PDB file of C-alpha atoms in Angstrom:
ATOM      1  CA  UNK G   1     164.543 260.203  16.364  1.00 50.00           C
ATOM      2  CA  UNK G   2     166.670 257.255  17.268  1.00 47.00           C
ATOM      3  CA  UNK G   3     167.573 255.468  13.958  1.00 52.00           C
ATOM      4  CA  UNK G   4     171.330 253.946  14.957  1.00 51.00           C
ATOM      5  CA  UNK G   5     170.701 250.430  15.563  1.00 59.00           C
ATOM      6  CA  UNK G   6     173.293 250.752  18.055  1.00 62.00           C
ATOM      7  CA  UNK G   7     176.255 252.248  19.432  1.00 69.00           C
ATOM      8  CA  UNK G   8     179.690 251.572  17.796  1.00 69.00           C
ATOM      9  CA  UNK G   9     181.916 249.991  19.402  1.00 76.00           C
ATOM     10  CA  UNK G  10     185.686 252.056  19.978  1.00 80.00           C
ATOM     11  CA  UNK G  11     188.194 251.460  16.775  1.00 77.00           C
ATOM     12  CA  UNK G  12     190.432 249.644  19.322  1.00 81.00           C
ATOM     13  CA  UNK G  13     188.286 246.127  20.595  1.00 85.00           C
ATOM     14  CA  UNK G  14     187.626 244.558  17.117  1.00 83.00           C
ATOM     15  CA  UNK G  15     191.603 244.803  15.978  1.00 84.00           C
ATOM     16  CA  UNK G  16     192.192 243.426  19.851  1.00 86.00           C
ATOM     17  CA  UNK G  17     190.226 240.292  19.642  1.00 87.00           C
ATOM     18  CA  UNK G  18     191.352 239.446  16.211  1.00 86.00           C
ATOM     19  CA  UNK G  19     195.050 239.359  17.608  1.00 85.00           C
ATOM     20  CA  UNK G  20     194.060 237.901  21.269  1.00 87.00           C
ATOM     21  CA  UNK G  21     192.853 234.861  18.773  1.00 91.00           C
ATOM     22  CA  UNK G  22     197.022 234.739  17.886  1.00 92.00           C
ATOM     23  CA  UNK G  23     197.490 232.987  22.001  1.00 93.00           C
ATOM     24  CA  UNK G  24     195.221 230.480  22.398  1.00 94.00           C
ATOM     25  CA  UNK G  25     196.055 229.594  18.681  1.00 94.00           C
ATOM     26  CA  UNK G  26     199.641 229.058  19.413  1.00 94.00           C
ATOM     27  CA  UNK G  27     198.636 226.964  23.101  1.00 95.00           C
ATOM     28  CA  UNK G  28     196.788 224.791  21.052  1.00 96.00           C
ATOM     29  CA  UNK G  29     199.128 223.751  18.029  1.00 96.00           C
ATOM     30  CA  UNK G  30     202.008 224.079  20.610  1.00 95.00           C
ATOM     31  CA  UNK G  31     200.088 221.423  22.856  1.00 96.00           C
ATOM     32  CA  UNK G  32     199.694 219.323  19.764  1.00 96.00           C
ATOM     33  CA  UNK G  33     203.272 219.277  19.168  1.00 96.00           C
ATOM     34  CA  UNK G  34     203.792 221.778  16.086  1.00 95.00           C
ATOM     35  CA  UNK G  35     204.859 225.037  18.172  1.00 95.00           C
ATOM     36  CA  UNK G  36     206.084 226.389  14.576  1.00 95.00           C
ATOM     37  CA  UNK G  37     203.206 225.960  13.019  1.00 96.00           C
ATOM     38  CA  UNK G  38     201.089 227.521  16.043  1.00 95.00           C
ATOM     39  CA  UNK G  39     203.423 230.739  15.311  1.00 95.00           C
ATOM     40  CA  UNK G  40     202.196 231.094  12.197  1.00 95.00           C
ATOM     41  CA  UNK G  41     199.022 231.156  12.673  1.00 94.00           C
ATOM     42  CA  UNK G  42     199.311 233.211  15.226  1.00 94.00           C
ATOM     43  CA  UNK G  43     201.339 235.817  13.485  1.00 93.00           C
ATOM     44  CA  UNK G  44     198.745 235.676  11.289  1.00 93.00           C
ATOM     45  CA  UNK G  45     196.118 236.568  13.415  1.00 90.00           C
ATOM     46  CA  UNK G  46     198.448 239.518  15.001  1.00 90.00           C
ATOM     47  CA  UNK G  47     198.772 240.642  10.986  1.00 89.00           C
ATOM     48  CA  UNK G  48     195.272 241.180  10.273  1.00 87.00           C
ATOM     49  CA  UNK G  49     194.535 243.064  13.842  1.00 87.00           C
ATOM     50  CA  UNK G  50     197.489 244.921  12.836  1.00 86.00           C
ATOM     51  CA  UNK G  51     196.178 246.067   9.913  1.00 85.00           C
ATOM     52  CA  UNK G  52     192.652 246.235  10.524  1.00 83.00           C
ATOM     53  CA  UNK G  53     193.937 248.853  13.523  1.00 83.00           C
ATOM     54  CA  UNK G  54     196.174 250.754  11.365  1.00 84.00           C
ATOM     55  CA  UNK G  55     194.530 250.234   7.841  1.00 79.00           C
ATOM     56  CA  UNK G  56     193.515 254.068   7.577  1.00 76.00           C
ATOM     57  CA  UNK G  57     189.868 255.440   7.319  1.00 77.00           C
ATOM     58  CA  UNK G  58     188.064 253.775   4.716  1.00 81.00           C
ATOM     59  CA  UNK G  59     184.866 252.854   5.113  1.00 81.00           C
ATOM     60  CA  UNK G  60     185.395 249.216   4.573  1.00 84.00           C
ATOM     61  CA  UNK G  61     187.263 249.045   7.043  1.00 84.00           C
ATOM     62  CA  UNK G  62     185.553 251.412   9.534  1.00 82.00           C
ATOM     63  CA  UNK G  63     182.755 249.151   8.846  1.00 83.00           C
ATOM     64  CA  UNK G  64     185.242 245.691   9.514  1.00 82.00           C
ATOM     65  CA  UNK G  65     186.154 247.327  13.150  1.00 81.00           C
ATOM     66  CA  UNK G  66     182.840 248.098  13.705  1.00 76.00           C
ATOM     67  CA  UNK G  67     183.129 251.946  14.237  1.00 72.00           C
ATOM     68  CA  UNK G  68     181.286 252.668  11.292  1.00 71.00           C
ATOM     69  CA  UNK G  69     177.311 251.758  12.685  1.00 78.00           C
ATOM     70  CA  UNK G  70     173.788 253.154  11.088  1.00 88.00           C
ATOM     71  CA  UNK G  71     171.245 251.523   9.802  1.00 92.00           C
ATOM     72  CA  UNK G  72     172.927 251.017   5.995  1.00 93.00           C
ATOM     73  CA  UNK G  73     175.914 249.821   7.033  1.00 90.00           C
ATOM     74  CA  UNK G  74     174.189 247.157   9.347  1.00 90.00           C
ATOM     75  CA  UNK G  75     172.468 246.410   6.237  1.00 92.00           C
ATOM     76  CA  UNK G  76     175.686 245.690   4.113  1.00 92.00           C
ATOM     77  CA  UNK G  77     177.008 244.071   7.393  1.00 90.00           C
ATOM     78  CA  UNK G  78     173.882 241.699   7.057  1.00 92.00           C
ATOM     79  CA  UNK G  79     174.461 241.236   3.534  1.00 95.00           C
ATOM     80  CA  UNK G  80     178.213 240.399   3.989  1.00 93.00           C
ATOM     81  CA  UNK G  81     177.305 237.883   6.781  1.00 93.00           C
ATOM     82  CA  UNK G  82     175.076 235.856   4.431  1.00 94.00           C
ATOM     83  CA  UNK G  83     177.617 235.857   2.027  1.00 97.00           C
ATOM     84  CA  UNK G  84     180.235 234.919   3.883  1.00 96.00           C
ATOM     85  CA  UNK G  85     177.800 231.992   5.608  1.00 94.00           C
ATOM     86  CA  UNK G  86     176.901 230.735   1.995  1.00 95.00           C
ATOM     87  CA  UNK G  87     180.573 230.333   0.913  1.00 97.00           C
ATOM     88  CA  UNK G  88     180.786 228.657   4.000  1.00 95.00           C
ATOM     89  CA  UNK G  89     178.407 226.200   3.501  1.00 95.00           C
ATOM     90  CA  UNK G  90     179.161 225.645  -0.145  1.00 96.00           C
ATOM     91  CA  UNK G  91     183.039 224.782   1.248  1.00 97.00           C
ATOM     92  CA  UNK G  92     181.817 222.291   3.402  1.00 96.00           C
ATOM     93  CA  UNK G  93     179.397 221.087   1.378  1.00 96.00           C
ATOM     94  CA  UNK G  94     182.064 220.556  -1.411  1.00 97.00           C
ATOM     95  CA  UNK G  95     184.889 218.813   1.570  1.00 97.00           C
ATOM     96  CA  UNK G  96     181.609 216.787   2.779  1.00 97.00           C
ATOM     97  CA  UNK G  97     181.146 215.473  -0.976  1.00 97.00           C
ATOM     98  CA  UNK G  98     184.679 214.637  -1.095  1.00 97.00           C
ATOM     99  CA  UNK G  99     185.243 212.658   2.348  1.00 96.00           C
ATOM    100  CA  UNK G 100     182.059 210.862   0.878  1.00 96.00           C
ATOM    101  CA  UNK G 101     184.307 210.149  -2.542  1.00 97.00           C
ATOM    102  CA  UNK G 102     187.340 209.357  -0.561  1.00 96.00           C
ATOM    103  CA  UNK G 103     185.804 206.797   1.276  1.00 96.00           C
ATOM    104  CA  UNK G 104     185.847 208.984   4.756  1.00 95.00           C
ATOM    105  CA  UNK G 105     183.070 208.724   6.914  1.00 95.00           C
ATOM    106  CA  UNK G 106     182.436 212.981   6.649  1.00 94.00           C
ATOM    107  CA  UNK G 107     181.787 213.324  10.239  1.00 96.00           C
ATOM    108  CA  UNK G 108     182.821 216.347  10.939  1.00 96.00           C
ATOM    109  CA  UNK G 109     182.013 218.193   7.931  1.00 96.00           C
ATOM    110  CA  UNK G 110     178.431 216.489   7.810  1.00 96.00           C
ATOM    111  CA  UNK G 111     177.898 217.524  11.783  1.00 97.00           C
ATOM    112  CA  UNK G 112     179.063 221.102  10.931  1.00 96.00           C
ATOM    113  CA  UNK G 113     176.331 221.354   7.615  1.00 96.00           C
ATOM    114  CA  UNK G 114     173.619 220.173  10.513  1.00 96.00           C
ATOM    115  CA  UNK G 115     174.981 222.431  12.783  1.00 96.00           C
ATOM    116  CA  UNK G 116     174.659 225.650  10.326  1.00 94.00           C
ATOM    117  CA  UNK G 117     171.146 224.414   9.346  1.00 94.00           C
ATOM    118  CA  UNK G 118     170.101 223.951  12.943  1.00 97.00           C
ATOM    119  CA  UNK G 119     170.959 227.603  13.753  1.00 95.00           C
ATOM    120  CA  UNK G 120     169.388 228.639  10.983  1.00 94.00           C
ATOM    121  CA  UNK G 121     166.457 226.778  11.847  1.00 96.00           C
ATOM    122  CA  UNK G 122     166.122 228.040  15.506  1.00 97.00           C
ATOM    123  CA  UNK G 123     167.040 231.657  14.529  1.00 95.00           C
ATOM    124  CA  UNK G 124     164.415 231.361  12.164  1.00 94.00           C
ATOM    125  CA  UNK G 125     162.277 230.421  14.378  1.00 96.00           C
ATOM    126  CA  UNK G 126     162.657 233.374  17.391  1.00 96.00           C
ATOM    127  CA  UNK G 127     163.405 235.874  15.181  1.00 94.00           C
ATOM    128  CA  UNK G 128     160.209 235.095  13.622  1.00 94.00           C
ATOM    129  CA  UNK G 129     158.688 234.678  17.261  1.00 93.00           C
ATOM    130  CA  UNK G 130     160.141 238.214  18.264  1.00 88.00           C
ATOM    131  CA  UNK G 131     158.832 240.257  14.844  1.00 83.00           C
TER     132      UNK G 131
ATOM    133  CA  UNK O   1     169.904 261.686  12.606  1.00 74.00           C
ATOM    134  CA  UNK O   2     173.398 259.403  14.244  1.00 81.00           C
ATOM    135  CA  UNK O   3     174.207 257.972   9.987  1.00 88.00           C
ATOM    136  CA  UNK O   4     177.137 258.865   8.786  1.00 88.00           C
ATOM    137  CA  UNK O   5     178.119 261.279   5.876  1.00 89.00           C
ATOM    138  CA  UNK O   6     178.187 258.254   3.270  1.00 89.00           C
ATOM    139  CA  UNK O   7     174.554 256.668   3.971  1.00 92.00           C
ATOM    140  CA  UNK O   8     173.528 260.761   3.660  1.00 93.00           C
ATOM    141  CA  UNK O   9     175.548 260.202   0.298  1.00 93.00           C
ATOM    142  CA  UNK O  10     173.610 257.127  -0.597  1.00 93.00           C
ATOM    143  CA  UNK O  11     170.228 258.178   0.040  1.00 93.00           C
ATOM    144  CA  UNK O  12     171.037 260.974  -2.186  1.00 93.00           C
ATOM    145  CA  UNK O  13     172.527 259.685  -5.265  1.00 93.00           C
ATOM    146  CA  UNK O  14     169.646 256.925  -4.782  1.00 90.00           C
ATOM    147  CA  UNK O  15     172.011 254.069  -3.718  1.00 93.00           C
ATOM    148  CA  UNK O  16     170.295 253.656  -0.671  1.00 93.00           C
ATOM    149  CA  UNK O  17     166.466 253.318   0.435  1.00 92.00           C
ATOM    150  CA  UNK O  18     166.293 254.813   3.871  1.00 94.00           C
ATOM    151  CA  UNK O  19     164.713 252.813   6.982  1.00 94.00           C
ATOM    152  CA  UNK O  20     160.818 254.357   7.357  1.00 94.00           C
ATOM    153  CA  UNK O  21     162.133 256.359  10.715  1.00 94.00           C
ATOM    154  CA  UNK O  22     165.099 257.843   8.832  1.00 94.00           C
ATOM    155  CA  UNK O  23     163.033 259.393   6.224  1.00 94.00           C
ATOM    156  CA  UNK O  24     160.722 260.849   8.371  1.00 95.00           C
ATOM    157  CA  UNK O  25     163.787 261.813  10.587  1.00 94.00           C
ATOM    158  CA  UNK O  26     164.955 263.505   7.392  1.00 94.00           C
ATOM    159  CA  UNK O  27     161.979 264.741   6.243  1.00 94.00           C
ATOM    160  CA  UNK O  28     161.636 266.579   9.557  1.00 94.00           C
ATOM    161  CA  UNK O  29     164.806 268.116   9.368  1.00 93.00           C
ATOM    162  CA  UNK O  30     163.428 269.963   6.455  1.00 93.00           C
ATOM    163  CA  UNK O  31     160.787 270.649   7.526  1.00 94.00           C
ATOM    164  CA  UNK O  32     158.969 269.234   5.046  1.00 94.00           C
ATOM    165  CA  UNK O  33     156.954 266.087   3.937  1.00 93.00           C
ATOM    166  CA  UNK O  34     158.349 262.581   3.473  1.00 93.00           C
ATOM    167  CA  UNK O  35     156.546 262.667  -0.563  1.00 91.00           C
ATOM    168  CA  UNK O  36     158.486 265.886  -0.711  1.00 90.00           C
ATOM    169  CA  UNK O  37     161.808 264.304  -0.248  1.00 90.00           C
ATOM    170  CA  UNK O  38     161.463 261.166  -1.575  1.00 88.00           C
ATOM    171  CA  UNK O  39     159.554 259.648  -4.430  1.00 82.00           C
ATOM    172  CA  UNK O  40     158.721 256.193  -4.747  1.00 73.00           C
ATOM    173  CA  UNK O  41     159.988 254.682  -8.117  1.00 69.00           C
ATOM    174  CA  UNK O  42     156.721 252.353  -9.224  1.00 65.00           C
ATOM    175  CA  UNK O  43     158.945 250.271 -11.540  1.00 62.00           C
ATOM    176  CA  UNK O  44     160.966 248.625  -8.657  1.00 55.00           C
TER     177      UNK O  44
END
């Protein structure tokens, strides 16, 4: 009886992807005329990727790397993703309100909030149809 | 069964309630019934 939700990814994939964000990060800031800041943010990505790669065998790190994959870890991943979404929405709402107080239009934060809500709505509709 | 040792431990210590397929798989592994392996907590 198959109870596993999917095939675990090899342990090097997620750290490599995280570290790979460094290159476009550096290029974006370099194009914008701030190569030092780009190098700093790229360094953060590389350090995080390295920490994931060599960070030991704790179950939390294995879940972050995506190579610990069964129904319980999948549930934990859902809950962690939900918590992440809530934190981001609250932070965006705070920034949106703060921009209103500062007399700005809050377009970026408002658009991101609308994107989040639209994504939630579409995901619920699609998942509801499929279940 | 393809679940981790930590998940089995979480089930044993009642920190995680397994899905129905996993509960059935565990019962079949021990050649018994789901009711023999798991006890429903009515208060939850």
